CSV table of C-alpha atoms in Angstrom, one decimal:
chain,number,residue,atom,x,y,z
A,1,UNK,CA,-30.1,-11.3,49.7
A,2,UNK,CA,-33.0,-11.0,52.2
A,3,UNK,CA,-36.6,-11.0,51.0
A,4,UNK,CA,-37.0,-7.4,52.0
A,5,UNK,CA,-33.9,-6.3,50.0
A,6,UNK,CA,-35.2,-8.2,47.0
A,7,UNK,CA,-38.5,-6.5,47.1
A,8,UNK,CA,-36.8,-3.1,47.5
A,9,UNK,CA,-34.6,-3.8,44.5
A,10,UNK,CA,-37.6,-4.9,42.4
A,11,UNK,CA,-39.5,-1.7,43.3
A,12,UNK,CA,-36.5,0.4,42.4
A,13,UNK,CA,-36.2,-1.3,39.1
A,14,UNK,CA,-39.9,-0.8,38.4
A,15,UNK,CA,-39.7,2.8,39.5
A,16,UNK,CA,-36.7,3.4,37.2
A,17,UNK,CA,-38.5,1.8,34.3
A,18,UNK,CA,-41.6,3.9,35.0
A,19,UNK,CA,-39.4,7.1,35.2
A,20,UNK,CA,-37.8,6.3,31.8
A,21,UNK,CA,-41.1,5.7,30.2
A,22,UNK,CA,-42.5,9.0,31.7
A,23,UNK,CA,-39.4,10.9,30.6
A,24,UNK,CA,-39.8,9.4,27.1
A,25,UNK,CA,-43.5,10.5,26.9
A,26,UNK,CA,-42.7,14.0,28.2
A,27,UNK,CA,-39.9,14.3,25.7
A,28,UNK,CA,-42.3,13.6,22.8
A,29,UNK,CA,-44.6,16.3,24.2
A,30,UNK,CA,-41.8,18.8,24.3
A,31,UNK,CA,-40.7,18.0,20.8
A,32,UNK,CA,-44.3,18.1,19.7
A,33,UNK,CA,-44.6,21.6,21.1
A,34,UNK,CA,-41.4,22.6,19.3
A,35,UNK,CA,-42.8,21.2,16.0
A,36,UNK,CA,-46.0,23.2,16.6
A,37,UNK,CA,-44.0,26.5,17.0
A,38,UNK,CA,-41.6,26.0,14.1
A,39,UNK,CA,-44.3,24.5,11.9
A,40,UNK,CA,-46.7,27.3,12.7
A,41,UNK,CA,-44.2,30.0,11.7
A,42,UNK,CA,-43.1,28.0,8.7
A,43,UNK,CA,-46.7,27.9,7.4
A,44,UNK,CA,-47.2,31.6,8.1
A,45,UNK,CA,-44.1,32.3,6.0
A,46,UNK,CA,-45.4,30.0,3.3
A,47,UNK,CA,-48.7,31.8,3.1
A,48,UNK,CA,-47.1,35.2,3.2
A,49,UNK,CA,-44.8,34.2,0.3
A,50,UNK,CA,-47.8,33.2,-1.8
A,51,UNK,CA,-49.4,36.6,-1.1
A,52,UNK,CA,-46.1,38.4,-2.0
A,53,UNK,CA,-45.8,36.5,-5.4
A,54,UNK,CA,-49.5,37.2,-6.1
A,55,UNK,CA,-49.0,40.9,-5.4
A,56,UNK,CA,-46.2,41.0,-8.0
A,57,UNK,CA,-48.2,39.3,-10.7
A,58,UNK,CA,-51.7,40.7,-10.0
A,59,UNK,CA,-51.4,43.5,-7.5
A,60,UNK,CA,-53.5,41.7,-4.9
A,61,UNK,CA,-53.1,38.7,-2.6
A,62,UNK,CA,-54.3,35.3,-3.8
A,63,UNK,CA,-57.7,35.6,-2.1
A,64,UNK,CA,-58.8,38.4,-4.5
A,65,UNK,CA,-57.8,37.1,-7.9
A,66,UNK,CA,-61.3,36.8,-9.3
A,67,UNK,CA,-62.0,40.5,-9.1
A,68,UNK,CA,-58.4,41.5,-9.9
A,69,UNK,CA,-58.4,39.3,-13.0
A,70,UNK,CA,-61.4,41.0,-14.4
A,71,UNK,CA,-60.0,44.5,-13.8
A,72,UNK,CA,-56.4,43.9,-15.1
A,73,UNK,CA,-55.4,44.1,-18.8
A,74,UNK,CA,-55.9,40.6,-20.4
A,75,UNK,CA,-52.2,40.3,-21.5
A,76,UNK,CA,-51.1,40.5,-17.8
A,77,UNK,CA,-53.6,37.8,-16.8
A,78,UNK,CA,-52.6,35.6,-19.7
A,79,UNK,CA,-48.9,35.9,-19.1
A,80,UNK,CA,-48.8,35.6,-15.3
A,81,UNK,CA,-49.1,31.8,-15.3
A,82,UNK,CA,-46.7,31.5,-18.2
A,83,UNK,CA,-44.0,33.5,-16.3
A,84,UNK,CA,-44.8,31.5,-13.2
A,85,UNK,CA,-44.4,28.3,-15.2
A,86,UNK,CA,-40.9,29.5,-16.3
A,87,UNK,CA,-39.9,30.2,-12.8
A,88,UNK,CA,-41.2,26.8,-11.6
A,89,UNK,CA,-39.4,25.0,-14.3
A,90,UNK,CA,-36.2,26.7,-13.3
A,91,UNK,CA,-36.6,25.7,-9.7
A,92,UNK,CA,-37.4,22.1,-10.7
A,93,UNK,CA,-34.3,22.0,-12.8
A,94,UNK,CA,-32.1,23.3,-10.0
A,95,UNK,CA,-33.8,21.1,-7.4
A,96,UNK,CA,-33.1,18.1,-9.7
A,97,UNK,CA,-29.5,19.2,-10.3
A,98,UNK,CA,-28.7,19.5,-6.5
A,99,UNK,CA,-30.8,16.3,-5.7
A,100,UNK,CA,-33.4,18.2,-3.6
A,101,UNK,CA,-36.2,16.9,-5.8
A,102,UNK,CA,-34.6,14.0,-7.7
A,103,UNK,CA,-37.7,13.4,-9.8
A,104,UNK,CA,-38.1,17.1,-10.6
A,105,UNK,CA,-41.6,16.9,-9.1
A,106,UNK,CA,-43.1,18.9,-6.2
A,107,UNK,CA,-44.3,16.7,-3.3
A,108,UNK,CA,-47.3,16.8,-1.0
A,109,UNK,CA,-49.5,14.7,1.2
A,110,UNK,CA,-48.9,11.4,-0.6
A,111,UNK,CA,-45.2,11.5,0.2
A,112,UNK,CA,-46.0,12.3,3.9
A,113,UNK,CA,-48.2,9.2,4.1
A,114,UNK,CA,-45.5,7.1,2.4
A,115,UNK,CA,-43.0,8.3,4.9
A,116,UNK,CA,-45.2,7.0,7.7
A,117,UNK,CA,-46.1,3.7,6.0
A,118,UNK,CA,-42.8,2.7,4.3
A,119,UNK,CA,-39.7,1.9,6.3
A,120,UNK,CA,-36.8,4.0,5.3
A,121,UNK,CA,-38.8,6.6,3.5
A,122,UNK,CA,-38.2,10.0,4.9
A,123,UNK,CA,-38.8,13.6,4.0
A,124,UNK,CA,-35.8,15.9,4.1
A,125,UNK,CA,-36.1,19.6,5.0
A,126,UNK,CA,-34.6,20.4,1.6
A,127,UNK,CA,-37.5,18.6,-0.1
A,128,UNK,CA,-40.0,20.5,2.0
A,129,UNK,CA,-38.4,23.8,1.2
A,130,UNK,CA,-38.1,23.1,-2.5
A,131,UNK,CA,-41.7,21.9,-2.8
A,132,UNK,CA,-42.9,25.0,-0.9
A,133,UNK,CA,-41.0,27.3,-3.3
A,134,UNK,CA,-42.5,25.6,-6.3
A,135,UNK,CA,-46.0,25.8,-4.7
A,136,UNK,CA,-45.5,29.5,-3.8
A,137,UNK,CA,-44.5,30.4,-7.4
A,138,UNK,CA,-47.3,28.2,-8.8
A,139,UNK,CA,-50.2,29.5,-6.6
A,140,UNK,CA,-49.0,33.1,-6.6
A,141,UNK,CA,-48.9,33.2,-10.4
A,142,UNK,CA,-52.4,31.7,-10.7
A,143,UNK,CA,-51.9,28.0,-11.1
A,144,UNK,CA,-55.2,26.3,-10.1
A,145,UNK,CA,-54.6,24.1,-7.0
A,146,UNK,CA,-54.7,24.2,-3.2
A,147,UNK,CA,-52.1,25.2,-0.6
A,148,UNK,CA,-52.8,22.5,2.0
A,149,UNK,CA,-50.7,19.7,0.4
A,150,UNK,CA,-47.5,21.7,0.3
A,151,UNK,CA,-48.2,23.1,3.8
A,152,UNK,CA,-48.6,19.6,5.2
A,153,UNK,CA,-45.5,18.4,3.4
A,154,UNK,CA,-43.5,21.4,4.9
A,155,UNK,CA,-44.9,20.6,8.4
A,156,UNK,CA,-43.8,17.0,8.0
A,157,UNK,CA,-40.4,18.1,6.8
A,158,UNK,CA,-39.9,20.2,10.0
A,159,UNK,CA,-40.9,17.2,12.1
A,160,UNK,CA,-38.5,14.9,10.2
A,161,UNK,CA,-35.7,17.4,10.8
A,162,UNK,CA,-36.4,17.4,14.6
A,163,UNK,CA,-36.4,13.6,14.5
A,164,UNK,CA,-33.0,13.4,12.7
A,165,UNK,CA,-31.4,16.1,14.9
A,166,UNK,CA,-32.3,14.3,18.1
A,167,UNK,CA,-32.1,10.7,16.9
A,168,UNK,CA,-35.6,9.8,18.0
A,169,UNK,CA,-37.0,6.3,17.8
A,170,UNK,CA,-39.3,5.3,15.0
A,171,UNK,CA,-42.4,5.4,17.2
A,172,UNK,CA,-41.7,9.0,18.3
A,173,UNK,CA,-40.9,9.9,14.7
A,174,UNK,CA,-44.3,8.9,13.6
A,175,UNK,CA,-45.9,10.9,16.3
A,176,UNK,CA,-43.9,14.0,15.4
A,177,UNK,CA,-45.0,13.5,11.8
A,178,UNK,CA,-48.6,13.8,12.9
A,179,UNK,CA,-47.6,16.9,14.9
A,180,UNK,CA,-46.2,18.5,11.8
A,181,UNK,CA,-49.2,17.7,9.7
A,182,UNK,CA,-51.6,18.9,12.4
A,183,UNK,CA,-49.7,22.2,12.9
A,184,UNK,CA,-49.8,22.8,9.1
A,185,UNK,CA,-53.6,22.3,8.8
A,186,UNK,CA,-54.2,24.3,12.0
A,187,UNK,CA,-52.2,27.3,10.9
A,188,UNK,CA,-53.4,27.2,7.3
A,189,UNK,CA,-57.1,27.1,8.0
A,190,UNK,CA,-57.2,28.4,11.6
A,191,UNK,CA,-58.8,25.1,12.4
A,192,UNK,CA,-57.0,23.3,15.4
A,193,UNK,CA,-59.6,20.6,15.9
A,194,UNK,CA,-59.6,19.7,12.2
A,195,UNK,CA,-55.8,19.7,12.2
A,196,UNK,CA,-55.8,17.1,14.9
A,197,UNK,CA,-58.3,14.8,13.2
A,198,UNK,CA,-56.7,15.3,9.8
A,199,UNK,CA,-53.3,14.1,11.3
A,200,UNK,CA,-54.9,11.1,13.0
A,201,UNK,CA,-57.3,10.1,10.2
A,202,UNK,CA,-55.2,10.8,7.1
A,203,UNK,CA,-51.6,10.8,8.0
A,204,UNK,CA,-51.2,8.4,10.9
A,205,UNK,CA,-54.3,6.3,10.7
A,206,UNK,CA,-54.2,5.9,14.4
A,207,UNK,CA,-56.1,7.3,17.4
A,208,UNK,CA,-54.0,6.0,20.2
A,209,UNK,CA,-54.0,8.2,23.3
A,210,UNK,CA,-50.1,8.3,23.4
A,211,UNK,CA,-50.2,10.0,20.0
A,212,UNK,CA,-53.3,12.2,20.6
A,213,UNK,CA,-51.7,14.4,23.3
A,214,UNK,CA,-48.6,15.7,21.4
A,215,UNK,CA,-50.6,16.1,18.2
A,216,UNK,CA,-53.2,18.2,20.0
A,217,UNK,CA,-50.5,20.3,21.6
A,218,UNK,CA,-48.8,21.0,18.3
A,219,UNK,CA,-52.1,21.9,16.6
A,220,UNK,CA,-53.1,24.3,19.4
A,221,UNK,CA,-49.8,26.0,19.4
A,222,UNK,CA,-49.8,26.5,15.6
A,223,UNK,CA,-53.4,27.9,15.8
A,224,UNK,CA,-52.4,30.3,18.6
A,225,UNK,CA,-49.4,31.5,16.5
A,226,UNK,CA,-51.6,32.0,13.4
A,227,UNK,CA,-54.2,33.9,15.4
A,228,UNK,CA,-51.6,36.1,17.0
A,229,UNK,CA,-50.4,37.3,13.6
A,230,UNK,CA,-53.5,36.9,11.4
A,231,UNK,CA,-56.4,37.3,13.8
A,232,UNK,CA,-59.1,34.9,14.8
A,233,UNK,CA,-61.3,34.9,11.7
A,234,UNK,CA,-62.9,32.0,9.8
A,235,UNK,CA,-61.7,31.4,6.2
A,236,UNK,CA,-65.1,32.2,4.8
A,237,UNK,CA,-67.7,34.7,6.0
A,238,UNK,CA,-71.1,33.0,5.9
A,239,UNK,CA,-74.0,35.4,5.2
A,240,UNK,CA,-77.1,35.3,7.3
A,241,UNK,CA,-79.7,32.9,5.9
A,242,UNK,CA,-83.0,31.4,7.0
A,243,UNK,CA,-82.6,28.2,9.2
A,244,UNK,CA,-82.9,24.9,7.4
A,245,UNK,CA,-85.7,22.5,8.1
A,246,UNK,CA,-86.1,18.7,8.3
A,247,UNK,CA,-87.0,18.6,4.6
A,248,UNK,CA,-83.5,19.7,3.7
A,249,UNK,CA,-81.8,16.6,5.2
A,250,UNK,CA,-82.9,14.2,2.4
A,251,UNK,CA,-82.1,16.9,-0.2
A,252,UNK,CA,-78.7,17.2,1.5
A,253,UNK,CA,-78.2,13.4,1.0
A,254,UNK,CA,-79.2,13.9,-2.7
A,255,UNK,CA,-76.6,16.6,-2.9
A,256,UNK,CA,-74.1,14.1,-1.4
A,257,UNK,CA,-74.7,11.9,-4.4
A,258,UNK,CA,-74.2,14.7,-6.8
A,259,UNK,CA,-71.1,15.8,-4.9
A,260,UNK,CA,-69.7,12.2,-5.0
A,261,UNK,CA,-70.1,12.3,-8.8
A,262,UNK,CA,-68.3,15.7,-8.9
A,263,UNK,CA,-65.5,14.3,-6.8
A,264,UNK,CA,-65.2,11.2,-9.1
A,265,UNK,CA,-65.0,13.4,-12.2
A,266,UNK,CA,-62.2,15.5,-10.6
A,267,UNK,CA,-60.2,12.4,-9.4
A,268,UNK,CA,-60.6,10.7,-12.8
A,269,UNK,CA,-59.6,13.9,-14.6
A,270,UNK,CA,-56.5,14.4,-12.6
A,271,UNK,CA,-55.3,10.8,-12.7
A,272,UNK,CA,-56.2,10.4,-16.4
A,273,UNK,CA,-54.5,13.6,-17.5
A,274,UNK,CA,-51.4,12.8,-15.4
A,275,UNK,CA,-51.1,9.4,-17.1
A,276,UNK,CA,-51.6,10.9,-20.6
A,277,UNK,CA,-49.0,13.6,-20.0
A,278,UNK,CA,-46.5,11.1,-18.6
A,279,UNK,CA,-46.9,8.8,-21.5
A,280,UNK,CA,-46.7,11.6,-24.0
A,281,UNK,CA,-43.5,12.9,-22.5
A,282,UNK,CA,-42.0,9.4,-22.6
A,283,UNK,CA,-42.9,8.9,-26.3
A,284,UNK,CA,-41.8,12.3,-27.5
A,285,UNK,CA,-38.9,12.5,-25.1
A,286,UNK,CA,-40.1,15.9,-23.9
A,287,UNK,CA,-38.3,17.1,-20.7
A,288,UNK,CA,-40.9,17.1,-17.9
A,289,UNK,CA,-39.3,20.2,-16.4
A,290,UNK,CA,-40.8,22.4,-19.2
A,291,UNK,CA,-44.4,21.1,-18.5
A,292,UNK,CA,-45.2,24.1,-16.2
A,293,UNK,CA,-44.5,26.5,-19.0
A,294,UNK,CA,-46.9,24.7,-21.3
A,295,UNK,CA,-49.5,24.4,-18.6
A,296,UNK,CA,-49.2,28.1,-17.9
A,297,UNK,CA,-50.2,29.0,-21.4
A,298,UNK,CA,-53.5,27.0,-21.1
A,299,UNK,CA,-54.2,28.3,-17.5
A,300,UNK,CA,-53.5,31.9,-18.6
A,301,UNK,CA,-56.0,31.5,-21.5
A,302,UNK,CA,-58.7,30.2,-19.1
A,303,UNK,CA,-57.9,33.0,-16.6
A,304,UNK,CA,-58.4,35.7,-19.2
A,305,UNK,CA,-62.1,34.8,-19.5
A,306,UNK,CA,-62.7,33.2,-16.1
A,307,UNK,CA,-60.3,34.5,-13.5
A,308,UNK,CA,-62.5,32.9,-10.9
A,309,UNK,CA,-60.6,29.6,-11.7
A,310,UNK,CA,-57.1,31.0,-10.9
A,311,UNK,CA,-55.1,29.9,-7.9
A,312,UNK,CA,-56.9,28.7,-4.8
A,313,UNK,CA,-60.2,30.4,-5.7
A,314,UNK,CA,-61.2,31.6,-2.2
A,315,UNK,CA,-62.9,34.8,-3.6
A,316,UNK,CA,-65.0,32.8,-6.0
A,317,UNK,CA,-65.9,30.3,-3.2
A,318,UNK,CA,-67.0,33.2,-1.0
A,319,UNK,CA,-69.1,34.6,-3.8
A,320,UNK,CA,-70.8,31.3,-4.3
A,321,UNK,CA,-71.6,31.2,-0.5
A,322,UNK,CA,-73.2,34.7,-1.0
A,323,UNK,CA,-75.3,33.5,-3.9
A,324,UNK,CA,-73.8,35.9,-6.4
A,325,UNK,CA,-73.6,33.4,-9.3
A,326,UNK,CA,-76.2,31.8,-11.5
A,327,UNK,CA,-76.5,28.1,-12.3
A,328,UNK,CA,-75.0,28.5,-15.8
A,329,UNK,CA,-71.9,30.4,-14.5
A,330,UNK,CA,-71.5,28.0,-11.6
A,331,UNK,CA,-71.5,25.1,-14.0
A,332,UNK,CA,-69.0,26.7,-16.3
A,333,UNK,CA,-66.4,27.5,-13.7
A,334,UNK,CA,-66.9,24.1,-12.0
A,335,UNK,CA,-66.0,22.4,-15.2
A,336,UNK,CA,-63.1,24.8,-15.9
A,337,UNK,CA,-61.8,24.4,-12.4
A,338,UNK,CA,-61.6,20.6,-12.8
A,339,UNK,CA,-59.8,21.1,-16.1
A,340,UNK,CA,-57.4,23.8,-14.8
A,341,UNK,CA,-56.5,21.8,-11.7
A,342,UNK,CA,-55.9,18.7,-13.6
A,343,UNK,CA,-53.6,20.6,-15.9
A,344,UNK,CA,-51.8,22.2,-13.0
A,345,UNK,CA,-51.2,18.9,-11.1
A,346,UNK,CA,-50.4,16.8,-14.1
A,347,UNK,CA,-47.8,19.3,-15.5
A,348,UNK,CA,-45.8,19.6,-12.2
A,349,UNK,CA,-47.0,23.0,-10.9
A,350,UNK,CA,-47.1,22.7,-7.1
A,351,UNK,CA,-50.2,22.5,-5.1
A,352,UNK,CA,-52.8,20.3,-3.3
A,353,UNK,CA,-56.3,19.1,-4.0
A,354,UNK,CA,-58.3,19.9,-0.9
A,355,UNK,CA,-58.9,23.6,-1.6
A,356,UNK,CA,-60.0,22.6,-5.1
A,357,UNK,CA,-62.5,20.3,-3.4
A,358,UNK,CA,-63.7,23.2,-1.3
A,359,UNK,CA,-64.2,25.2,-4.5
A,360,UNK,CA,-65.9,22.5,-6.4
A,361,UNK,CA,-68.1,21.7,-3.5
A,362,UNK,CA,-69.3,25.3,-3.1
A,363,UNK,CA,-70.1,25.6,-6.8
A,364,UNK,CA,-71.9,22.2,-6.8
A,365,UNK,CA,-73.9,23.0,-3.7
A,366,UNK,CA,-74.8,26.5,-4.7
A,367,UNK,CA,-76.1,25.3,-8.1
A,368,UNK,CA,-78.0,22.5,-6.5
A,369,UNK,CA,-79.6,24.9,-4.0
A,370,UNK,CA,-80.6,27.4,-6.7
A,371,UNK,CA,-82.3,24.6,-8.8
A,372,UNK,CA,-84.1,23.4,-5.6
A,373,UNK,CA,-85.3,26.9,-4.9
A,374,UNK,CA,-86.7,27.3,-8.4
A,375,UNK,CA,-88.3,23.9,-8.4
A,376,UNK,CA,-89.9,24.0,-4.9
A,377,UNK,CA,-90.7,27.7,-4.7
A,378,UNK,CA,-88.6,28.5,-1.6
A,379,UNK,CA,-89.7,25.6,0.6
A,380,UNK,CA,-86.1,24.5,0.9
A,381,UNK,CA,-83.1,26.2,2.4
A,382,UNK,CA,-81.2,28.9,0.6
A,383,UNK,CA,-78.3,28.1,-1.8
A,384,UNK,CA,-75.8,29.3,0.9
A,385,UNK,CA,-76.8,26.3,3.0
A,386,UNK,CA,-76.3,23.9,0.2
A,387,UNK,CA,-73.0,25.5,-0.8
A,388,UNK,CA,-71.6,24.8,2.7
A,389,UNK,CA,-72.9,21.3,2.6
A,390,UNK,CA,-71.3,20.8,-0.8
A,391,UNK,CA,-67.9,22.0,0.5
A,392,UNK,CA,-67.8,19.2,3.0
A,393,UNK,CA,-69.2,16.6,0.7
A,394,UNK,CA,-66.9,17.1,-2.3
A,395,UNK,CA,-63.9,18.0,-0.1
A,396,UNK,CA,-64.3,14.9,2.0
A,397,UNK,CA,-64.9,12.6,-1.0
A,398,UNK,CA,-61.8,13.9,-2.7
A,399,UNK,CA,-59.5,13.7,0.3
A,400,UNK,CA,-61.0,10.4,1.6
A,401,UNK,CA,-61.3,11.9,5.1
A,402,UNK,CA,-64.9,12.4,6.0
A,403,UNK,CA,-64.4,13.1,9.7
A,404,UNK,CA,-61.7,15.7,9.5
A,405,UNK,CA,-63.4,17.3,6.5
A,406,UNK,CA,-66.6,17.7,8.4
A,407,UNK,CA,-64.7,19.5,11.2
A,408,UNK,CA,-62.9,21.7,8.7
A,409,UNK,CA,-66.2,22.9,7.3
A,410,UNK,CA,-67.4,23.8,10.8
A,411,UNK,CA,-64.2,25.7,11.6
A,412,UNK,CA,-64.0,27.4,8.2
A,413,UNK,CA,-67.6,28.7,8.4
A,414,UNK,CA,-68.3,28.5,12.2
A,415,UNK,CA,-71.9,27.6,11.3
A,416,UNK,CA,-73.1,24.5,13.2
A,417,UNK,CA,-76.7,24.4,12.1
A,418,UNK,CA,-75.7,22.3,9.1
A,419,UNK,CA,-74.5,19.4,11.2
A,420,UNK,CA,-77.0,16.7,10.3
A,421,UNK,CA,-77.3,17.6,6.7
A,422,UNK,CA,-73.5,17.9,6.3
A,423,UNK,CA,-72.9,14.5,7.9
A,424,UNK,CA,-75.5,12.9,5.6
A,425,UNK,CA,-74.0,14.5,2.5
A,426,UNK,CA,-70.4,13.7,3.4
A,427,UNK,CA,-71.3,10.0,4.1
A,428,UNK,CA,-73.1,9.6,0.7
A,429,UNK,CA,-70.4,11.3,-1.3
A,430,UNK,CA,-67.6,9.3,0.4
A,431,UNK,CA,-69.5,6.1,-0.1
A,432,UNK,CA,-69.7,6.8,-3.9
A,433,UNK,CA,-66.1,7.6,-4.3
A,434,UNK,CA,-65.0,4.6,-2.2
A,435,UNK,CA,-67.2,2.1,-4.1
A,436,UNK,CA,-66.9,3.3,-7.7
C-alpha cells in the first residue's frame, strides 16, 4: 500500500469515527427532545389530576385550599384526608400485589438519584405511574407535602422507558435521566432555567457540556408546552413593595441563620418520625399499608382549625407574601406544617419536600420581616422582601441545592432585586444544614 493510500485510509477511518460520534451526540439530543415532550405532557396530566381530586374533595383546586377549608363544613374537611388515606392504602396494596411498588412505598427524588449512582438500579414506568397516582390522591385530599418529588420521579421514569426501548448506553441513559428531571421541574414551576440547574446539580452532579445541551433542550420544550396550556405566569404574584437597601443584606444573612434552623427542625422531624413509625410498625406488627388512613385522621384534625396547612399550601404562601398574617399566626402554621408534613411523609402518603420548604421559608421570612419592622420602625425592607428571601433560604437548605433553588425563587417570583440578599441567606442556611 502506497503512502498516499495509507493516509487516505487513515483519514477515512477518522472521518467514520467522527461521524459515529456526531451521530451518537445528535441521537441523544433527539431523544432528549422526546423526553421533554412526553415528560412535559406527563407533568401537565399529573397536575391536572391533582386539581381534579381536589375539586372532588373540596370543590376547588389545590391552590385554594386555605380559603375553601374555612368555608366548608368541618366534617368535610376532617374526612377528606381520611378518605384520601383509604384510597392511597388501596393503591399501595395493589401496587405491592402486582410488584409495581414492592415495598408499598411511594417514590421520589431519592430513588432518581439512586438510579443514577447505583449500577443496575432503574426506575420503571410502572413505578412512576403508581407513585404519581399515590401522590395525586394524597395531595388532592389534603395531605401536606409537595408535588415536585413525584413529578421528578415521573419524568425520570419516562426517560428510563426511552432508554429501555431503544437500548441506549449507560452514559446516554444518565443524560436522559437529567432530561426527565429537568422537564419535570420546568413544567411544574414554569422555570426552565431552574429545571436545568436542578437536573445538573441535584440529579446528575455533573456540568459537562455533552450533558448540558440535551438537558437544556428538554427543559425548554417542557416549559413551552406548559406555557402553551397554562399560560406564562409565575407561581406567585409578588405585590409591589419599596426597594430594599444595603442595610437589608446583613439582616438577610441573619434570616439565613434562622432559616437554616427551620430547615434543620423540618429535616429532623421528618427523619425522626419516619424512624419512630417504622420501629412502631415492626414491634406491633402493624401493616404499613394502613398508615395513610391513620395519618389522614391527624391531618384532617389539623385542617379543620388550620386549613392553610393542607396540601401544597400555595394559597397560604401567597398570603404570606402579601403580608396578610401576623407573627403569632405565622408561627403556629409554620410549626403545624412541619408536623403535618412529617406525618404525611412518614406514613406513606405521596409527596415531596421542596414545596414544603417554600411554604416554611415564606412563613419564616414574613415573621422575621414583621419583627424587624416593629423593632426598627420601618428602616428595613417590608415583610414581602424577607418572605421571598426565606423561600430560597429554607428551600435551598432542605433540598441541599443552593444554586438551583436560588434560580427557582427568581423564576417563581420574577423579582430580581433580591439577588444579593437571597444569595447571602441561602449560603448561610445551607452552611448550617450541611455542618450541623
